[in-house]
PDB file of C-alpha atoms in Angstrom:
ATOM      1  CA  UNK C   1      29.109 -77.702-174.474  1.00  0.00           C
ATOM      2  CA  UNK C   2      27.635 -74.244-174.948  1.00  0.00           C
ATOM      3  CA  UNK C   3      28.878 -71.815-172.322  1.00  0.00           C
ATOM      4  CA  UNK C   4      32.058 -73.791-171.636  1.00  0.00           C
ATOM      5  CA  UNK C   5      35.496 -72.559-172.642  1.00  0.00           C
ATOM      6  CA  UNK C   6      36.991 -74.662-175.403  1.00  0.00           C
ATOM      7  CA  UNK C   7      39.968 -76.778-174.345  1.00  0.00           C
ATOM      8  CA  UNK C   8      43.236 -75.587-175.860  1.00  0.00           C
ATOM      9  CA  UNK C   9      46.873 -76.708-175.643  1.00  0.00           C
ATOM     10  CA  UNK C  10      50.203 -75.043-176.518  1.00  0.00           C
ATOM     11  CA  UNK C  11      51.767 -75.846-179.876  1.00  0.00           C
ATOM     12  CA  UNK C  12      55.507 -76.557-180.017  1.00  0.00           C
ATOM     13  CA  UNK C  13      57.864 -76.864-182.977  1.00  0.00           C
ATOM     14  CA  UNK C  14      61.036 -79.001-182.787  1.00  0.00           C
ATOM     15  CA  UNK C  15      63.981 -78.775-185.160  1.00  0.00           C
ATOM     16  CA  UNK C  16      65.577 -82.048-186.283  1.00  0.00           C
ATOM     17  CA  UNK C  17      68.612 -80.502-187.935  1.00  0.00           C
ATOM     18  CA  UNK C  18      70.133 -83.598-189.522  1.00  0.00           C
ATOM     19  CA  UNK C  19      73.462 -84.303-191.161  1.00  0.00           C
ATOM     20  CA  UNK C  20      75.190 -87.472-192.322  1.00  0.00           C
ATOM     21  CA  UNK C  21      78.681 -88.252-191.047  1.00  0.00           C
ATOM     22  CA  UNK C  22      81.052 -91.224-191.181  1.00  0.00           C
ATOM     23  CA  UNK C  23      79.448 -92.402-187.938  1.00  0.00           C
ATOM     24  CA  UNK C  24      75.927 -92.204-189.388  1.00  0.00           C
ATOM     25  CA  UNK C  25      73.028 -89.765-189.013  1.00  0.00           C
ATOM     26  CA  UNK C  26      73.541 -86.956-186.503  1.00  0.00           C
ATOM     27  CA  UNK C  27      71.137 -84.359-185.099  1.00  0.00           C
ATOM     28  CA  UNK C  28      71.860 -81.069-183.354  1.00  0.00           C
ATOM     29  CA  UNK C  29      70.973 -81.000-179.647  1.00  0.00           C
ATOM     30  CA  UNK C  30      71.339 -78.370-176.951  1.00  0.00           C
ATOM     31  CA  UNK C  31      71.383 -78.508-173.165  1.00  0.00           C
ATOM     32  CA  UNK C  32      68.828 -76.391-171.343  1.00  0.00           C
ATOM     33  CA  UNK C  33      70.169 -74.080-168.667  1.00  0.00           C
ATOM     34  CA  UNK C  34      69.153 -71.300-166.294  1.00  0.00           C
ATOM     35  CA  UNK C  35      65.683 -70.647-164.906  1.00  0.00           C
ATOM     36  CA  UNK C  36      63.877 -72.815-167.465  1.00  0.00           C
ATOM     37  CA  UNK C  37      61.869 -76.047-167.424  1.00  0.00           C
ATOM     38  CA  UNK C  38      64.094 -79.134-167.560  1.00  0.00           C
ATOM     39  CA  UNK C  39      67.365 -77.268-166.952  1.00  0.00           C
ATOM     40  CA  UNK C  40      70.343 -79.580-167.341  1.00  0.00           C
ATOM     41  CA  UNK C  41      68.575 -81.860-169.854  1.00  0.00           C
ATOM     42  CA  UNK C  42      69.348 -82.257-173.539  1.00  0.00           C
ATOM     43  CA  UNK C  43      66.699 -81.223-176.043  1.00  0.00           C
ATOM     44  CA  UNK C  44      66.231 -80.358-179.687  1.00  0.00           C
ATOM     45  CA  UNK C  45      66.170 -76.657-180.609  1.00  0.00           C
ATOM     46  CA  UNK C  46      62.497 -75.832-180.171  1.00  0.00           C
ATOM     47  CA  UNK C  47      59.917 -73.244-179.220  1.00  0.00           C
ATOM     48  CA  UNK C  48      56.305 -72.150-179.369  1.00  0.00           C
ATOM     49  CA  UNK C  49      54.261 -70.401-181.999  1.00  0.00           C
ATOM     50  CA  UNK C  50      54.297 -66.655-181.295  1.00  0.00           C
ATOM     51  CA  UNK C  51      50.623 -66.232-182.136  1.00  0.00           C
ATOM     52  CA  UNK C  52      47.889 -66.757-184.737  1.00  0.00           C
ATOM     53  CA  UNK C  53      49.871 -64.803-187.330  1.00  0.00           C
ATOM     54  CA  UNK C  54      52.589 -67.500-187.424  1.00  0.00           C
ATOM     55  CA  UNK C  55      52.272 -70.937-188.984  1.00  0.00           C
ATOM     56  CA  UNK C  56      54.320 -73.975-187.928  1.00  0.00           C
ATOM     57  CA  UNK C  57      56.944 -73.705-190.670  1.00  0.00           C
ATOM     58  CA  UNK C  58      57.490 -70.005-190.017  1.00  0.00           C
ATOM     59  CA  UNK C  59      57.841 -70.705-186.304  1.00  0.00           C
ATOM     60  CA  UNK C  60      60.433 -73.409-186.974  1.00  0.00           C
ATOM     61  CA  UNK C  61      62.436 -71.154-189.256  1.00  0.00           C
ATOM     62  CA  UNK C  62      62.371 -68.360-186.638  1.00  0.00           C
ATOM     63  CA  UNK C  63      63.357 -70.682-183.789  1.00  0.00           C
ATOM     64  CA  UNK C  64      66.199 -72.177-185.845  1.00  0.00           C
ATOM     65  CA  UNK C  65      67.620 -68.692-186.425  1.00  0.00           C
ATOM     66  CA  UNK C  66      67.073 -67.479-182.842  1.00  0.00           C
ATOM     67  CA  UNK C  67      68.504 -70.552-181.123  1.00  0.00           C
ATOM     68  CA  UNK C  68      71.173 -71.834-183.498  1.00  0.00           C
ATOM     69  CA  UNK C  69      71.906 -68.978-185.937  1.00  0.00           C
ATOM     70  CA  UNK C  70      71.219 -71.116-188.999  1.00  0.00           C
ATOM     71  CA  UNK C  71      69.007 -69.920-191.827  1.00  0.00           C
ATOM     72  CA  UNK C  72      66.438 -72.435-193.051  1.00  0.00           C
ATOM     73  CA  UNK C  73      64.397 -72.006-196.239  1.00  0.00           C
ATOM     74  CA  UNK C  74      60.732 -72.915-196.134  1.00  0.00           C
ATOM     75  CA  UNK C  75      61.198 -75.375-198.984  1.00  0.00           C
ATOM     76  CA  UNK C  76      63.652 -77.338-196.832  1.00  0.00           C
ATOM     77  CA  UNK C  77      61.247 -77.885-193.903  1.00  0.00           C
ATOM     78  CA  UNK C  78      59.926 -81.458-193.878  1.00  0.00           C
ATOM     79  CA  UNK C  79      57.182 -82.727-191.558  1.00  0.00           C
ATOM     80  CA  UNK C  80      58.582 -85.635-189.504  1.00  0.00           C
ATOM     81  CA  UNK C  81      56.359 -86.573-186.547  1.00  0.00           C
ATOM     82  CA  UNK C  82      53.632 -85.107-184.345  1.00  0.00           C
ATOM     83  CA  UNK C  83      53.514 -85.944-180.640  1.00  0.00           C
ATOM     84  CA  UNK C  84      50.558 -85.352-178.275  1.00  0.00           C
ATOM     85  CA  UNK C  85      52.316 -85.109-174.923  1.00  0.00           C
ATOM     86  CA  UNK C  86      51.298 -84.818-171.289  1.00  0.00           C
ATOM     87  CA  UNK C  87      53.953 -83.867-168.738  1.00  0.00           C
ATOM     88  CA  UNK C  88      54.172 -85.442-165.244  1.00  0.00           C
ATOM     89  CA  UNK C  89      52.524 -82.299-163.881  1.00  0.00           C
ATOM     90  CA  UNK C  90      49.454 -82.933-166.043  1.00  0.00           C
ATOM     91  CA  UNK C  91      49.900 -80.159-168.624  1.00  0.00           C
ATOM     92  CA  UNK C  92      49.423 -81.283-172.231  1.00  0.00           C
ATOM     93  CA  UNK C  93      50.745 -79.962-175.522  1.00  0.00           C
ATOM     94  CA  UNK C  94      51.143 -80.904-179.158  1.00  0.00           C
ATOM     95  CA  UNK C  95      54.603 -80.915-180.661  1.00  0.00           C
ATOM     96  CA  UNK C  96      55.406 -80.870-184.361  1.00  0.00           C
ATOM     97  CA  UNK C  97      58.871 -82.255-185.202  1.00  0.00           C
ATOM     98  CA  UNK C  98      60.409 -81.133-188.507  1.00  0.00           C
ATOM     99  CA  UNK C  99      63.420 -82.520-190.314  1.00  0.00           C
ATOM    100  CA  UNK C 100      65.806 -80.078-192.014  1.00  0.00           C
ATOM    101  CA  UNK C 101      68.785 -81.341-194.039  1.00  0.00           C
ATOM    102  CA  UNK C 102      69.774 -78.126-195.822  1.00  0.00           C
ATOM    103  CA  UNK C 103      70.518 -74.781-194.178  1.00  0.00           C
ATOM    104  CA  UNK C 104      72.931 -71.856-194.319  1.00  0.00           C
ATOM    105  CA  UNK C 105      75.431 -71.019-191.584  1.00  0.00           C
ATOM    106  CA  UNK C 106      77.138 -72.940-188.801  1.00  0.00           C
ATOM    107  CA  UNK C 107      75.071 -73.835-185.710  1.00  0.00           C
ATOM    108  CA  UNK C 108      76.153 -72.002-182.548  1.00  0.00           C
ATOM    109  CA  UNK C 109      74.695 -71.126-179.153  1.00  0.00           C
ATOM    110  CA  UNK C 110      72.680 -67.933-179.648  1.00  0.00           C
ATOM    111  CA  UNK C 111      70.877 -67.891-176.267  1.00  0.00           C
ATOM    112  CA  UNK C 112      73.486 -68.675-173.571  1.00  0.00           C
ATOM    113  CA  UNK C 113      71.063 -67.660-170.815  1.00  0.00           C
ATOM    114  CA  UNK C 114      68.907 -70.711-171.573  1.00  0.00           C
ATOM    115  CA  UNK C 115      71.418 -73.042-173.271  1.00  0.00           C
ATOM    116  CA  UNK C 116      74.896 -73.936-171.965  1.00  0.00           C
ATOM    117  CA  UNK C 117      75.965 -76.549-174.533  1.00  0.00           C
ATOM    118  CA  UNK C 118      75.272 -77.524-178.130  1.00  0.00           C
ATOM    119  CA  UNK C 119      76.572 -80.525-180.039  1.00  0.00           C
ATOM    120  CA  UNK C 120      75.937 -82.981-182.835  1.00  0.00           C
ATOM    121  CA  UNK C 121      74.743 -86.370-181.518  1.00  0.00           C
ATOM    122  CA  UNK C 122      74.320 -89.640-183.312  1.00  0.00           C
ATOM    123  CA  UNK C 123      70.652 -90.378-183.853  1.00  0.00           C
ATOM    124  CA  UNK C 124      71.202 -93.913-182.545  1.00  0.00           C
ATOM    125  CA  UNK C 125      73.232 -92.745-179.507  1.00  0.00           C
ATOM    126  CA  UNK C 126      71.407 -89.701-178.106  1.00  0.00           C
ATOM    127  CA  UNK C 127      72.879 -87.978-175.056  1.00  0.00           C
ATOM    128  CA  UNK C 128      71.511 -88.378-171.550  1.00  0.00           C
ATOM    129  CA  UNK C 129      69.791 -87.033-169.662  1.00  0.00           C
ATOM    130  CA  UNK C 130      67.318 -85.919-172.334  1.00  0.00           C
ATOM    131  CA  UNK C 131      63.826 -84.485-171.971  1.00  0.00           C
ATOM    132  CA  UNK C 132      61.485 -87.511-172.191  1.00  0.00           C
ATOM    133  CA  UNK C 133      59.082 -85.743-174.555  1.00  0.00           C
ATOM    134  CA  UNK C 134      61.892 -84.860-176.959  1.00  0.00           C
ATOM    135  CA  UNK C 135      63.317 -88.371-176.818  1.00  0.00           C
ATOM    136  CA  UNK C 136      59.864 -89.812-177.553  1.00  0.00           C
ATOM    137  CA  UNK C 137      59.588 -87.685-180.681  1.00  0.00           C
ATOM    138  CA  UNK C 138      63.035 -88.729-181.877  1.00  0.00           C
ATOM    139  CA  UNK C 139      62.320 -92.409-181.195  1.00  0.00           C
ATOM    140  CA  UNK C 140      59.109 -92.187-183.229  1.00  0.00           C
ATOM    141  CA  UNK C 141      61.034 -90.375-185.982  1.00  0.00           C
ATOM    142  CA  UNK C 142      63.749 -93.059-186.051  1.00  0.00           C
ATOM    143  CA  UNK C 143      61.108 -95.764-186.408  1.00  0.00           C
ATOM    144  CA  UNK C 144      59.505 -93.982-189.374  1.00  0.00           C
ATOM    145  CA  UNK C 145      56.244 -93.231-187.560  1.00  0.00           C
ATOM    146  CA  UNK C 146      54.455 -89.923-188.010  1.00  0.00           C
ATOM    147  CA  UNK C 147      52.033 -89.702-185.088  1.00  0.00           C
ATOM    148  CA  UNK C 148      52.517 -90.594-181.428  1.00  0.00           C
ATOM    149  CA  UNK C 149      51.085 -90.145-177.951  1.00  0.00           C
ATOM    150  CA  UNK C 150      53.378 -89.616-174.956  1.00  0.00           C
ATOM    151  CA  UNK C 151      51.274 -89.236-171.807  1.00  0.00           C
ATOM    152  CA  UNK C 152      53.469 -89.269-168.709  1.00  0.00           C
ATOM    153  CA  UNK C 153      52.206 -90.243-165.262  1.00  0.00           C
ATOM    154  CA  UNK C 154      52.465 -87.964-162.209  1.00  0.00           C
ATOM    155  CA  UNK C 155      55.430 -89.867-160.744  1.00  0.00           C
ATOM    156  CA  UNK C 156      57.417 -90.039-164.012  1.00  0.00           C
ATOM    157  CA  UNK C 157      60.683 -88.116-164.300  1.00  0.00           C
ATOM    158  CA  UNK C 158      61.005 -85.222-166.739  1.00  0.00           C
ATOM    159  CA  UNK C 159      64.133 -86.890-168.156  1.00  0.00           C
ATOM    160  CA  UNK C 160      63.846 -89.929-170.393  1.00  0.00           C
ATOM    161  CA  UNK C 161      63.827 -93.161-168.415  1.00  0.00           C
ATOM    162  CA  UNK C 162      63.698 -96.425-170.357  1.00  0.00           C
ATOM    163  CA  UNK C 163      61.769 -98.052-167.504  1.00  0.00           C
ATOM    164  CA  UNK C 164      59.032 -95.428-167.811  1.00  0.00           C
ATOM    165  CA  UNK C 165      58.734 -95.255-171.593  1.00  0.00           C
ATOM    166  CA  UNK C 166      55.275 -93.839-172.376  1.00  0.00           C
ATOM    167  CA  UNK C 167      55.671 -93.580-176.164  1.00  0.00           C
ATOM    168  CA  UNK C 168      52.756 -95.032-178.070  1.00  0.00           C
ATOM    169  CA  UNK C 169      52.922 -94.720-181.838  1.00  0.00           C
ATOM    170  CA  UNK C 170      49.705 -94.615-183.826  1.00  0.00           C
ATOM    171  CA  UNK C 171      49.558 -96.420-187.168  1.00  0.00           C
ATOM    172  CA  UNK C 172      48.956 -94.412-190.297  1.00  0.00           C
ATOM    173  CA  UNK C 173      46.557 -95.242-193.070  1.00  0.00           C
ATOM    174  CA  UNK C 174      47.753 -97.539-195.835  1.00  0.00           C
ATOM    175  CA  UNK C 175      48.101 -95.873-199.231  1.00  0.00           C
ATOM    176  CA  UNK C 176      45.056 -96.469-201.390  1.00  0.00           C
ATOM    177  CA  UNK C 177      45.721 -98.706-204.382  1.00  0.00           C
ATOM    178  CA  UNK C 178      45.327 -97.101-207.805  1.00  0.00           C
ATOM    179  CA  UNK C 179      41.708 -97.164-208.961  1.00  0.00           C
ATOM    180  CA  UNK C 180      41.103 -99.573-211.821  1.00  0.00           C
ATOM    181  CA  UNK C 181      39.081 -98.371-214.768  1.00  0.00           C
ATOM    182  CA  UNK C 182      37.028-100.463-217.145  1.00  0.00           C
ATOM    183  CA  UNK C 183      38.897-101.889-220.141  1.00  0.00           C
ATOM    184  CA  UNK C 184      35.820-101.003-222.266  1.00  0.00           C
ATOM    185  CA  UNK C 185      36.067 -97.311-221.461  1.00  0.00           C
ATOM    186  CA  UNK C 186      35.364 -95.114-224.478  1.00  0.00           C
ATOM    187  CA  UNK C 187      38.146 -92.579-225.142  1.00  0.00           C
ATOM    188  CA  UNK C 188      37.082 -89.117-223.973  1.00  0.00           C
ATOM    189  CA  UNK C 189      34.250 -90.477-221.829  1.00  0.00           C
ATOM    190  CA  UNK C 190      34.626 -90.518-217.996  1.00  0.00           C
ATOM    191  CA  UNK C 191      34.594 -93.940-216.351  1.00  0.00           C
ATOM    192  CA  UNK C 192      31.244 -94.913-214.853  1.00  0.00           C
ATOM    193  CA  UNK C 193      31.045 -94.773-211.042  1.00  0.00           C
ATOM    194  CA  UNK C 194      31.389 -98.093-209.265  1.00  0.00           C
ATOM    195  CA  UNK C 195      28.014 -99.810-209.000  1.00  0.00           C
ATOM    196  CA  UNK C 196      26.591 -98.006-212.033  1.00  0.00           C
ATOM    197  CA  UNK C 197      24.949-100.644-214.252  1.00  0.00           C
ATOM    198  CA  UNK C 198      24.656 -98.392-217.311  1.00  0.00           C
TER     199      UNK C 198
END
C-alpha cells in the first residue's frame, strides 16, 4: 500500500440525552432545517469532531452546548453504541452515540438556521420521518448492542424505512470467567502459569 493515500472517514458524535417520564424513557430529538443534509428529518443532536485536538467526549459536550444549550460534565458521558454507516450516496462515516442522563440547563433550540423543532420523544415511539442512520443507532441502543453496521444501498431513502432496514448488529465478546487459582497456592507466592508442571 506504499504510495497510496490512507482511507479515512468522518467521525460523528450523537447525543442521547435521556430522561425518564411517566410514559417511559424519552430522548431529545431535533428536526433538521435549512440548507443542510436531510432537512425535514428528525435526528439526535449531533456533530463532527472539530479536529485532532478534540476527543469524542469533548466534541459531544461542545455539540450539546452549541445545539441544545445544556451543559454536560465529562463524568456524565457514557458510551452507548458505535455505528459504521454508509449513506445511499456511498459516503461512509463512523458515529459514536453517547448516553447522558445528567446535565444542567433546559434544552432549547440554539441553532434555528439548521433546526426548526426540538422535542422529547419516547424511545419506543420515535418520530417520523427520522434519518435512517440515527434511527439505526437508536435501535441498536434500545436492544443493548454496542456495535453495528448500517450500510445503505444506492436506492435507499435517507429517511428510515422499515422495509429497507440495513441495521446489522455485531455481537460483543462474552466476559471472561474469573481465573481459578490452585487450592495449594502458598501464601505470598504467585500462582504458577497454566501448563507449568513445577
